[in-house]
mmCIF file of C-alpha atoms in Angstrom:
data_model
loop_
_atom_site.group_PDB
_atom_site.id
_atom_site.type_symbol
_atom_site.label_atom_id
_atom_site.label_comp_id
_atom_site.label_asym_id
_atom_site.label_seq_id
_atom_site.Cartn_x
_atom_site.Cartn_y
_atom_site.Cartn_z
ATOM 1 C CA UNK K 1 23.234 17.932 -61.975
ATOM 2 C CA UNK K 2 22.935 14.628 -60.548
ATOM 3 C CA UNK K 3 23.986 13.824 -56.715
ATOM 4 C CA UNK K 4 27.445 12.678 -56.300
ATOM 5 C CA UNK K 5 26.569 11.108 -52.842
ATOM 6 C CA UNK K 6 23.631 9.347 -51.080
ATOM 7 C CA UNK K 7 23.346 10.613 -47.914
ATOM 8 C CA UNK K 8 22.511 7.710 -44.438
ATOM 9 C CA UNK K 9 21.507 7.589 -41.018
ATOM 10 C CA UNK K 10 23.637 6.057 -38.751
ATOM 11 C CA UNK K 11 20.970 3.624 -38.230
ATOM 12 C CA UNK K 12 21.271 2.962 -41.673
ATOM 13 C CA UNK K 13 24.815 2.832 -41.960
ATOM 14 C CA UNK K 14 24.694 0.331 -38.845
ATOM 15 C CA UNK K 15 22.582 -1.643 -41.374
ATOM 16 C CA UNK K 16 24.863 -1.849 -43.949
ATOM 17 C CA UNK K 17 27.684 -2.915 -42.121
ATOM 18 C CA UNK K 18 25.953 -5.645 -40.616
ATOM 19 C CA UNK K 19 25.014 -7.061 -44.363
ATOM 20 C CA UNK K 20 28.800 -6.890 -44.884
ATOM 21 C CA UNK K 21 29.866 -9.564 -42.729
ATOM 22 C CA UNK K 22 29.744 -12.654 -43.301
ATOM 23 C CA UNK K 23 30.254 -14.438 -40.242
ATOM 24 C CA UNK K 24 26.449 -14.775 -38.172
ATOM 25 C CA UNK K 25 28.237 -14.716 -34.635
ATOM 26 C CA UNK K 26 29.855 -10.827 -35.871
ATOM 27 C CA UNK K 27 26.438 -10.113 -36.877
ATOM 28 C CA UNK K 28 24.600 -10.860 -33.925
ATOM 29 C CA UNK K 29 27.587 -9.370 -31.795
ATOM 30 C CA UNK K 30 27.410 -6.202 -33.377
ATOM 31 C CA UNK K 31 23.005 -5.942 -33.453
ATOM 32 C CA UNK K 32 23.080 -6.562 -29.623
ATOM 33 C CA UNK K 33 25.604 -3.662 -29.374
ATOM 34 C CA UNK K 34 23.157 -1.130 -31.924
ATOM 35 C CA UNK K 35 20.195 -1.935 -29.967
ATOM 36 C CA UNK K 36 21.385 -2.265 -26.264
ATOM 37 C CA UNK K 37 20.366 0.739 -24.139
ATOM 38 C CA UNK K 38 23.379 3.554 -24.118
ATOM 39 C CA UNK K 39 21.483 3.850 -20.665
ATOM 40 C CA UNK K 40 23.859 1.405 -19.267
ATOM 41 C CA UNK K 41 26.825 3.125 -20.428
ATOM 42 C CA UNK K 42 26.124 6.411 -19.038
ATOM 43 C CA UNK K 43 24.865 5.989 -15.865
ATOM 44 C CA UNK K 44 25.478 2.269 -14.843
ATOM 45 C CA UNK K 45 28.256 0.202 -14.722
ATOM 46 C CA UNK K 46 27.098 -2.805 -17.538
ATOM 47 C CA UNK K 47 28.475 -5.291 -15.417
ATOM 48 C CA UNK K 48 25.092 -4.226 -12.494
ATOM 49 C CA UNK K 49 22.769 -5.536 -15.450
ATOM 50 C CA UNK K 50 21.011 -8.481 -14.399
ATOM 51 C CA UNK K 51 18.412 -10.724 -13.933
ATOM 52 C CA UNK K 52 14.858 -10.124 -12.305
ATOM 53 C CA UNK K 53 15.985 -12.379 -8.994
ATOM 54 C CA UNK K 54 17.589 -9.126 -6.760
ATOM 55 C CA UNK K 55 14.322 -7.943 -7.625
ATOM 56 C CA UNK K 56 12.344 -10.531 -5.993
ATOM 57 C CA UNK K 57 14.608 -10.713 -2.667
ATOM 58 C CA UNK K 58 12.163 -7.828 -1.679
ATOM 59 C CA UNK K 59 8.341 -7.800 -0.565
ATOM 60 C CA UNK K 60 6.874 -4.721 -1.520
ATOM 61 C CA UNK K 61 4.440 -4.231 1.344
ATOM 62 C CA UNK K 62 3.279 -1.140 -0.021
ATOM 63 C CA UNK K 63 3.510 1.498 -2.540
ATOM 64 C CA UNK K 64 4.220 4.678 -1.219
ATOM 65 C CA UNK K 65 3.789 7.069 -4.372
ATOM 66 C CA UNK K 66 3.119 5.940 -8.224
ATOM 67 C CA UNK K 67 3.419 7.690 -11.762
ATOM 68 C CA UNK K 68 3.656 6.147 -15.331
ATOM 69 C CA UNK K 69 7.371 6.095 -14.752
ATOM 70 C CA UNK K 70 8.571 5.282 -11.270
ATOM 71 C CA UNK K 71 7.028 3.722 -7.922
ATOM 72 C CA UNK K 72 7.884 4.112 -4.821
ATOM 73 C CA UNK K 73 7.727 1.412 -2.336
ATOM 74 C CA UNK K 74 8.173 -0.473 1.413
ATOM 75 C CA UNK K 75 9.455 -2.875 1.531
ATOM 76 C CA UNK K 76 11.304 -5.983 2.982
ATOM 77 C CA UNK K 77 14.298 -7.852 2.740
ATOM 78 C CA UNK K 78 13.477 -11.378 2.823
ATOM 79 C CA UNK K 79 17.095 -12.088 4.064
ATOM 80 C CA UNK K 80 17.756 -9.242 6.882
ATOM 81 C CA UNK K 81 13.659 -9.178 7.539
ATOM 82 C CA UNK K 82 14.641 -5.350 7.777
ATOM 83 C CA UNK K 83 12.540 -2.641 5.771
ATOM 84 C CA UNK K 84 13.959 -0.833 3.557
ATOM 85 C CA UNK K 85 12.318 1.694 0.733
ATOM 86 C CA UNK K 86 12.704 0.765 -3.404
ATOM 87 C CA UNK K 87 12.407 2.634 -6.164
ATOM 88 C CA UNK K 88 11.692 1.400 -8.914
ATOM 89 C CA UNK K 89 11.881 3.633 -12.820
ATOM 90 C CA UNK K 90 10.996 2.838 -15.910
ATOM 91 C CA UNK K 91 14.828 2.216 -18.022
ATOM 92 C CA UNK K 92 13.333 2.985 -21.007
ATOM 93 C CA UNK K 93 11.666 6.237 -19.725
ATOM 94 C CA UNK K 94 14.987 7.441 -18.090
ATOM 95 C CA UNK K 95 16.266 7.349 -21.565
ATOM 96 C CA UNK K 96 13.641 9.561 -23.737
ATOM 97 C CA UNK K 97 13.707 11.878 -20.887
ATOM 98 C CA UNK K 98 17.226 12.329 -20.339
ATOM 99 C CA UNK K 99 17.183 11.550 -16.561
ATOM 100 C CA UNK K 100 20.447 9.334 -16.582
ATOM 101 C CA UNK K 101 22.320 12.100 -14.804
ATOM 102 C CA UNK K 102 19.427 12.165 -12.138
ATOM 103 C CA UNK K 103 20.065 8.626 -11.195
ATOM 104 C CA UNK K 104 23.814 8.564 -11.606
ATOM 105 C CA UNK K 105 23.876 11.378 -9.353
ATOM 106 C CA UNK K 106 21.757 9.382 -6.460
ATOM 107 C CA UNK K 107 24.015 6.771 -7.152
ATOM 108 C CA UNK K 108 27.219 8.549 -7.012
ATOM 109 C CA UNK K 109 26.819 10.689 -3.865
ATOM 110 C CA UNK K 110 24.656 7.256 -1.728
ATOM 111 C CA UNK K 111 28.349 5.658 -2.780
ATOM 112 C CA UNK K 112 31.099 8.613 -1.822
ATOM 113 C CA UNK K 113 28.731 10.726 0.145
ATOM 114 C CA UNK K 114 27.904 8.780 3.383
ATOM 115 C CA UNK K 115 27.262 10.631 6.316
ATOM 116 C CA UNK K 116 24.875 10.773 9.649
ATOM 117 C CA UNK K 117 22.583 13.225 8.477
ATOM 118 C CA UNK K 118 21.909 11.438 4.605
ATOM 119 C CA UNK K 119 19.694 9.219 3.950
ATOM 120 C CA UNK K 120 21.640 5.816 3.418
ATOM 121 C CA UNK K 121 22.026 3.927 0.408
ATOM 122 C CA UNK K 122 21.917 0.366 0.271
ATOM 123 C CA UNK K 123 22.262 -0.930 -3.039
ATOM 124 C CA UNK K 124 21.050 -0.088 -6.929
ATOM 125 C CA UNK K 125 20.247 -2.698 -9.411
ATOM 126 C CA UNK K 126 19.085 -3.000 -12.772
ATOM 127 C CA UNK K 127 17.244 -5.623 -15.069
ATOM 128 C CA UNK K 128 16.178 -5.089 -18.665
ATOM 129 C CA UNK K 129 13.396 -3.080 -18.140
ATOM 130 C CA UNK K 130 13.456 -1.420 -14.592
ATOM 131 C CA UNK K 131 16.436 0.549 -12.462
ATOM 132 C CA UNK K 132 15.808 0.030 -8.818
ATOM 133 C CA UNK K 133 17.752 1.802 -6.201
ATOM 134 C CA UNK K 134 17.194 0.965 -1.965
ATOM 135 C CA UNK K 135 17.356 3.248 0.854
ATOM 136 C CA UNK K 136 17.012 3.674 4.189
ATOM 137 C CA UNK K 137 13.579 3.334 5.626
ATOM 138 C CA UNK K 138 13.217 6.921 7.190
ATOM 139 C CA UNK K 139 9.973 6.634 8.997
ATOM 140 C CA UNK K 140 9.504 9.963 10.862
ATOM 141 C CA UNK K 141 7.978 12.380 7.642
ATOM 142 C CA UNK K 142 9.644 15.151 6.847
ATOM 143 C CA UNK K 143 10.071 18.733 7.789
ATOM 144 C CA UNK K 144 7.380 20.183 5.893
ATOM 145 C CA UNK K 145 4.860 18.301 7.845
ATOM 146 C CA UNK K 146 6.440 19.386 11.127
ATOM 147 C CA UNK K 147 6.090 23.040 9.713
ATOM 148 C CA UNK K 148 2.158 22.138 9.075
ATOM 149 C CA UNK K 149 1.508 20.020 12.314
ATOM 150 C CA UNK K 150 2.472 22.797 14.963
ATOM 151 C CA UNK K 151 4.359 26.017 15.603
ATOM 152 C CA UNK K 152 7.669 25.645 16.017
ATOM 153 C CA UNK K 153 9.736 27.118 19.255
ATOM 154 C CA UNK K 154 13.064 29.132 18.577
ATOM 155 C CA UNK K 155 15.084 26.100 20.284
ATOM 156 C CA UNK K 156 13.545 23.763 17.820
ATOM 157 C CA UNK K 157 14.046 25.630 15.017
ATOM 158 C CA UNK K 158 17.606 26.215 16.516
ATOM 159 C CA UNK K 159 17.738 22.485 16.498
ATOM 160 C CA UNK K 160 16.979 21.671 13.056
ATOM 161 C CA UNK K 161 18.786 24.249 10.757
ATOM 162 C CA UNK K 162 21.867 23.422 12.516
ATOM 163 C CA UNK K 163 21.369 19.810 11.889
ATOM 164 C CA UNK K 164 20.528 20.973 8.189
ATOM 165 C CA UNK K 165 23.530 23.253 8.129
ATOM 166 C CA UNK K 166 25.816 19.664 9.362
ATOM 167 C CA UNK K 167 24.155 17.809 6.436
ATOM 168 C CA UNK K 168 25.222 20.649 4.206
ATOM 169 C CA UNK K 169 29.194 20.873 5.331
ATOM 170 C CA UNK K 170 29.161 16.654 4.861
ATOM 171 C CA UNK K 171 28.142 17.668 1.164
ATOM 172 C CA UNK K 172 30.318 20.897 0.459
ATOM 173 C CA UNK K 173 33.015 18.876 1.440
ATOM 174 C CA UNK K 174 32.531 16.232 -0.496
ATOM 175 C CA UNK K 175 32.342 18.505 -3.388
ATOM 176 C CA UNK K 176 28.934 18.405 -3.949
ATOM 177 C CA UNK K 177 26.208 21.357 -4.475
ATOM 178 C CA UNK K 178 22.848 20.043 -3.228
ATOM 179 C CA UNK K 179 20.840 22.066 -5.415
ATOM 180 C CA UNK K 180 17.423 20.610 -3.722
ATOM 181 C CA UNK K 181 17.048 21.831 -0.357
ATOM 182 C CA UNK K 182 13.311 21.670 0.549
ATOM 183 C CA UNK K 183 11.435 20.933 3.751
ATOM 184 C CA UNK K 184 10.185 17.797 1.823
ATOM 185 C CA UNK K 185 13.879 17.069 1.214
ATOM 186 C CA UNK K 186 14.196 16.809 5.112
ATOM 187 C CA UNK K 187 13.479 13.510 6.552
ATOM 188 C CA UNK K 188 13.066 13.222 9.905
ATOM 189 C CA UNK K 189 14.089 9.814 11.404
ATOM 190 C CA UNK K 190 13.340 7.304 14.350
ATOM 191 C CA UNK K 191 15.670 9.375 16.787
ATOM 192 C CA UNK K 192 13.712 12.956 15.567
ATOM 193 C CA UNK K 193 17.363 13.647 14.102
ATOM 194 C CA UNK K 194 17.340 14.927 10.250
ATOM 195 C CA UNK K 195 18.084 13.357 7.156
ATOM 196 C CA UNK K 196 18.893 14.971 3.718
ATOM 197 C CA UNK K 197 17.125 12.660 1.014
ATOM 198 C CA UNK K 198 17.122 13.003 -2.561
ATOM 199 C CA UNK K 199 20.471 13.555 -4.659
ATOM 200 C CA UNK K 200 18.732 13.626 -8.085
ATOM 201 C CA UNK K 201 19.834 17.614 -8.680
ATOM 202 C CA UNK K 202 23.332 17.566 -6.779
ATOM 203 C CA UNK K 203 26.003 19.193 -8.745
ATOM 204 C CA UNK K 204 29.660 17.880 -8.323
ATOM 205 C CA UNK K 205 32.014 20.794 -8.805
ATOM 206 C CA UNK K 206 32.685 23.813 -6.936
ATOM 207 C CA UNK K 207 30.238 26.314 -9.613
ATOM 208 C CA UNK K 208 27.485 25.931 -11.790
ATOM 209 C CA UNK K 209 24.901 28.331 -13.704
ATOM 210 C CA UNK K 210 22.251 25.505 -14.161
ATOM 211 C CA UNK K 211 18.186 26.666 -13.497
ATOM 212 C CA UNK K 212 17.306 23.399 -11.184
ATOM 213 C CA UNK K 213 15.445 22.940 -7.878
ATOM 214 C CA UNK K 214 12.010 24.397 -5.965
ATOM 215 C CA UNK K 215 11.279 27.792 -7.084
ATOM 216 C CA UNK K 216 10.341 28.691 -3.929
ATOM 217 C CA UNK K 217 13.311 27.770 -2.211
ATOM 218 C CA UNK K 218 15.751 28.785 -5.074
ATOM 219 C CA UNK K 219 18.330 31.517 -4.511
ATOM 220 C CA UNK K 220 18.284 34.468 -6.696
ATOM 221 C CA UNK K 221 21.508 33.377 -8.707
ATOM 222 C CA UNK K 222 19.544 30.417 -10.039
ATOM 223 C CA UNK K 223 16.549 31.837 -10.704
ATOM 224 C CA UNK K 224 18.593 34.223 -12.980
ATOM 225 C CA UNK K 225 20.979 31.429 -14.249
ATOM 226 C CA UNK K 226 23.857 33.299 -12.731
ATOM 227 C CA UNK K 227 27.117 31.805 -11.069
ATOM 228 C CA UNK K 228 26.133 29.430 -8.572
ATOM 229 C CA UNK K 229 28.006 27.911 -5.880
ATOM 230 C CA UNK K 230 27.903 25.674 -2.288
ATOM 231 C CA UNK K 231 26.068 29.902 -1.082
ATOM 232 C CA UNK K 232 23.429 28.724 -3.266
ATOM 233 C CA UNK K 233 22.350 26.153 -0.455
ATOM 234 C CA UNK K 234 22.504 28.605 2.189
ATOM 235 C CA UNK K 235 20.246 30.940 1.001
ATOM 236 C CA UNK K 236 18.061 27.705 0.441
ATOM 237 C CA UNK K 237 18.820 26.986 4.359
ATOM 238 C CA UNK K 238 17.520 30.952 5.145
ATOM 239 C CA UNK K 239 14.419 29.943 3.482
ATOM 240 C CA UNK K 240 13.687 27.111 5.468
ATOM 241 C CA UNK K 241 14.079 29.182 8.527
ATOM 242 C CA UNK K 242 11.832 31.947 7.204
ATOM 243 C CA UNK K 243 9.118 28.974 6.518
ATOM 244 C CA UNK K 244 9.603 27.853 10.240
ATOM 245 C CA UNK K 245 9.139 31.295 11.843
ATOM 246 C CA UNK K 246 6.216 32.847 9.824
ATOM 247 C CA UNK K 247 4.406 29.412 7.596
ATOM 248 C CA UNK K 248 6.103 30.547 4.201
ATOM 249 C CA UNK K 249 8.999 30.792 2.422
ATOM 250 C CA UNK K 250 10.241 34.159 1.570
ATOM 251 C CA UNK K 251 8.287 35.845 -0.991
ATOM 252 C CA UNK K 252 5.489 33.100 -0.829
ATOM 253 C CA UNK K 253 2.580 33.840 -3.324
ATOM 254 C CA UNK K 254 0.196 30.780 -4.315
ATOM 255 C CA UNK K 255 0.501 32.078 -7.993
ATOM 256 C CA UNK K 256 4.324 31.771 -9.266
ATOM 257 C CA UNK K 257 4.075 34.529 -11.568
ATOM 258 C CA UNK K 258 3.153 36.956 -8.743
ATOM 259 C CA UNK K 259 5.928 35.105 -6.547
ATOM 260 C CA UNK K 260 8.548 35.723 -9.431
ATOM 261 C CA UNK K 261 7.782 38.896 -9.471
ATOM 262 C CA UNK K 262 7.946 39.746 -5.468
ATOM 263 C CA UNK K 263 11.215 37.784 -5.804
ATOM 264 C CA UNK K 264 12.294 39.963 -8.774
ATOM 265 C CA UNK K 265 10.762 43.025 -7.268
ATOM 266 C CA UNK K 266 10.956 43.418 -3.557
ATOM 267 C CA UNK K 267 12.988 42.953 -0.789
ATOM 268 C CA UNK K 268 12.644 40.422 2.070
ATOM 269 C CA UNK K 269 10.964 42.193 4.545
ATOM 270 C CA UNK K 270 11.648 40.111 8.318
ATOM 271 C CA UNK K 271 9.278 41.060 10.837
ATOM 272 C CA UNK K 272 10.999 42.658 14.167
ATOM 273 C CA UNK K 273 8.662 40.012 16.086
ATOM 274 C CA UNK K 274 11.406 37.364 16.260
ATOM 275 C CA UNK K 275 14.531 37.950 18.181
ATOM 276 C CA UNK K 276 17.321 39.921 16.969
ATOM 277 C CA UNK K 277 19.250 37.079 16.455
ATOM 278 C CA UNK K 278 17.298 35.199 14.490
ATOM 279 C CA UNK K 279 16.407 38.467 12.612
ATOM 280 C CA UNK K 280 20.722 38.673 12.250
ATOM 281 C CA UNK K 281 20.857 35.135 10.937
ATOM 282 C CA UNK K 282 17.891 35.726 7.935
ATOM 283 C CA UNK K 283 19.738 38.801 6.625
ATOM 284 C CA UNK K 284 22.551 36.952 6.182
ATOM 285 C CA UNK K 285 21.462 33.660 5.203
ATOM 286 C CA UNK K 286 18.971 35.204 2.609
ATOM 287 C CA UNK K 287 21.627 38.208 1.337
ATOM 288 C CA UNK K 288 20.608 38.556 -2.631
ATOM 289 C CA UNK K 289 24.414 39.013 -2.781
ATOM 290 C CA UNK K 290 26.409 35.748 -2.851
ATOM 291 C CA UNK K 291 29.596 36.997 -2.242
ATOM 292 C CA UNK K 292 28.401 38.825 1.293
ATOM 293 C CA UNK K 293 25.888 35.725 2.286
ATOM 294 C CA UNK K 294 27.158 33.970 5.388
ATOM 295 C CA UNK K 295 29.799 31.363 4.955
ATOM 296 C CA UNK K 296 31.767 33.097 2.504
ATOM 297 C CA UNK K 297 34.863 33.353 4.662
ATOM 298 C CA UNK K 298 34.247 30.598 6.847
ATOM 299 C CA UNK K 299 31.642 28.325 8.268
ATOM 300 C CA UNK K 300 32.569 29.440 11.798
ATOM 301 C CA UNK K 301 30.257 32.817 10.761
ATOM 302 C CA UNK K 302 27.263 30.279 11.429
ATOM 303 C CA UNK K 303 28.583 28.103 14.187
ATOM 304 C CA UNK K 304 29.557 31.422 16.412
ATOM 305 C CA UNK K 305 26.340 32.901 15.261
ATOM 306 C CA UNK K 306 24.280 34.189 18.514
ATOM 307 C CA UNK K 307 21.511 32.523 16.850
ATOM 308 C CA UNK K 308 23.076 29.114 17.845
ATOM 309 C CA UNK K 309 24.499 30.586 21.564
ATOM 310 C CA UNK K 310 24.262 27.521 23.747
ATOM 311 C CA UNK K 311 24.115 24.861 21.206
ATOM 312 C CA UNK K 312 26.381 22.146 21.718
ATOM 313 C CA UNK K 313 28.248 21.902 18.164
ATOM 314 C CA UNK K 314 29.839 18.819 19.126
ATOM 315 C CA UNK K 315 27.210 17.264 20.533
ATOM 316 C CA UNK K 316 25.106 17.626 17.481
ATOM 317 C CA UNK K 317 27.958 16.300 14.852
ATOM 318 C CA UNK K 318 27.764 13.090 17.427
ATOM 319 C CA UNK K 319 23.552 13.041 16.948
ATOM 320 C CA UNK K 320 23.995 13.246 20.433
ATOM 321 C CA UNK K 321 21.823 16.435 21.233
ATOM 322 C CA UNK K 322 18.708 15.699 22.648
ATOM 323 C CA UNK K 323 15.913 15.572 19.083
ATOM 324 C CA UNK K 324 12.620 18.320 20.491
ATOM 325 C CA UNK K 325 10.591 15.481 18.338
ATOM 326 C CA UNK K 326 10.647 11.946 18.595
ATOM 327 C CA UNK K 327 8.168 10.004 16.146
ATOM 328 C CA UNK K 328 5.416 7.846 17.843
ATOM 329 C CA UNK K 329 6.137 4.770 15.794
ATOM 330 C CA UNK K 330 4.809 0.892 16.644
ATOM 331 C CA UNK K 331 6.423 -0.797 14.367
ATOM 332 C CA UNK K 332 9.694 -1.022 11.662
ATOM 333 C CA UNK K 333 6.690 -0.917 8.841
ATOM 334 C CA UNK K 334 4.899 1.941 10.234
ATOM 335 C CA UNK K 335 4.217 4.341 7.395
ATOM 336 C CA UNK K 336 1.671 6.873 9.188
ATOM 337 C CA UNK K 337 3.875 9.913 8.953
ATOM 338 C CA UNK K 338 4.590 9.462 5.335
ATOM 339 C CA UNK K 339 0.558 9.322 4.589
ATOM 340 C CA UNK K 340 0.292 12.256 6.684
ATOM 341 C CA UNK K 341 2.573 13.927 4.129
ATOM 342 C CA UNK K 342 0.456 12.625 0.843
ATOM 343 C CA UNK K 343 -2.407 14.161 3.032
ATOM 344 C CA UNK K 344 -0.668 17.562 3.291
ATOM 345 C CA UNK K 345 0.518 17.483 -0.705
ATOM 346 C CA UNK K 346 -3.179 17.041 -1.476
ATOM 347 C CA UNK K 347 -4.129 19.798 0.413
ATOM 348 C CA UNK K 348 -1.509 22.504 -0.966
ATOM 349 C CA UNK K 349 -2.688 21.395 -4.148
ATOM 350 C CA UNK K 350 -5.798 22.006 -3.759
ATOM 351 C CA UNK K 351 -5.160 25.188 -2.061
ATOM 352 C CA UNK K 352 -3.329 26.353 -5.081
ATOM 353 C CA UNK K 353 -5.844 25.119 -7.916
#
């Protein structure tokens, strides 16, 4: 029996209906809306498409970090003379890959997220073949290097997750699930206060059940793909802590399937050589139990925490509070804590190979 039917592509179809019309202005309207990149439509407003020239109002004075799909640079605002870091992806790579969300979700919470302990964003851009999104120019390195460089005393630690824990409120109010809480997350800025940096992961809603983030630093809902909510980042926040105390995240093993394991097999053991209160503040910040972590019922559980007795709370919202570590920085271009970091990468790495 012979087919009834021929059976198209939509690309095919698109085709056709272009050979149908007659007028050439319709049929050039209609090819520039086939081949234009749904890119623009899904995580960029079409009207931010332009030219190369926003581009060029920046000297890139040096390139931080490079892959076949993004760079990461200094640079300089010819107009302000300030220094500033850009990004700059591949458009055409965010589409195969299906990163749009990523970068709408930087976008979105730089916009509607603002606060004193996230990194600021500037302004995004994008030109036919390149998305390029500019930040603040956080210049101190990040936490993770602070965890290499020295051990850390219980008042800086103190110090730190409660700025962390400020950052986190700023974002749980806004509606937002960070998702990415890492030591490299943590910026640490001219002042020695701490900045929350990349959005890529966030979640906005109040619950997810989405596998994302650093295994080591994952809670055990998401490494399970179970109900996940704004607890998710506190357990995240416990193993930050842990790292600070002892050199390693809960559960640490260089080879992940022996760390999944220990994380799927054992329980967090704390050594009784910290204080009691800091011993209090692990259990409940790294409870495999989301509904009895801390901050279920309020977030006064970790503000009135004895952990935190003598902290100034106001103090700190103000950045106020006296930093334990202030970067030793000459100049607005001075990039030698962020090359201390690639140093430190290169050396896990290695470690782990």
């Amino acid at each position: 029996m012979g087919c009834l039917f021929s059976v198209f592509t939509r690309q095919q179809l698109d085709k056709r209906r272009i050979a149908l019309l007659q007028n050439a202005d319709e049929v050039e309207d209609i090819r520039e809306k086939i081949t234009s990149y749904s890119i623009q439509n899904q995580y960029i407003n079409q009207e931010r498409v332009i030219d190369e020239k926003p581009h060029k109002d920046f000297t890139k004075i040096k390139c931080l970090t490079k892959n076949d799909e993004s760079k990461i640079f200094l640079s300089q605002n010819k107009s302000d003379q300030e220094y500033y870091i850009l990004k700059s992806i591949n458009k055409q790579y965010l589409e195969y890959s299906g990163m749009q969300q990523q970068i709408q979700n930087e976008i979105k919470v730089g916009k509607e997220c603002k606060g004193k302990f996230i990194q600021k964003f500037h302004q995004h851009f994008i030109t036919n073949k390149k998305c390029y999104i500019i930040l603040e120019n956080v210049q101190g390195g990040n936490l993770k290097s602070l965890i290499k460089r020295k051990q850390m005393s219980v008042a800086e630690i103190r110090f730190y997750i409660a700025e962390i824990f400020m950052a986190l409120q700023h974002l749980h109010k806004n509606n937002v699930i960070y998702r990415n809480l890492t030591p490299e997350n943590v910026l640490i800025d001219n002042q020695g206060h701490i900045k929350l940096s990349d959005f890529s992961l966030c979640h906005f809603g109040t619950e997810c059940n989405l596998l994302t983030g650093n295994i080591y630093y994952q809670a055990p809902e998401v490494s399970k793909l179970q109900y996940q909510n704004y607890l998710s980042d506190y357990w995240s926040l416990g193993a930050i802590m842990y790292e600070m105390l002892f050199g390693y995240p809960p559960y640490f093993h260089p080879n992940i399937n022996t760390y999944k394991k220990n994380k799927r097999e054992q329980i967090i053991t704390i050594p009784n050589s910290i204080s009691e209160s800091a011993q209090s503040l692990l259990k409940q910040l790294l409870n495999n139990d989301i509904q009895q972590r801390i901050m279920y019922e309020s977030s006064q559980k970790v503000q009135y925490h004895p952990f935190f007795d003598g902290l100034d709370w106001q103090l700190l919202k103000k950045r106020l509070e006296q930093s334990p570590f202030i970067p030793d920085l000459r100049t607005k271009s001075d990039i030698h804590y962020y090359l201390e970091e690639k140093s430190n990468e290169n050396i896990i790495q290695q470690q782990i190979n």
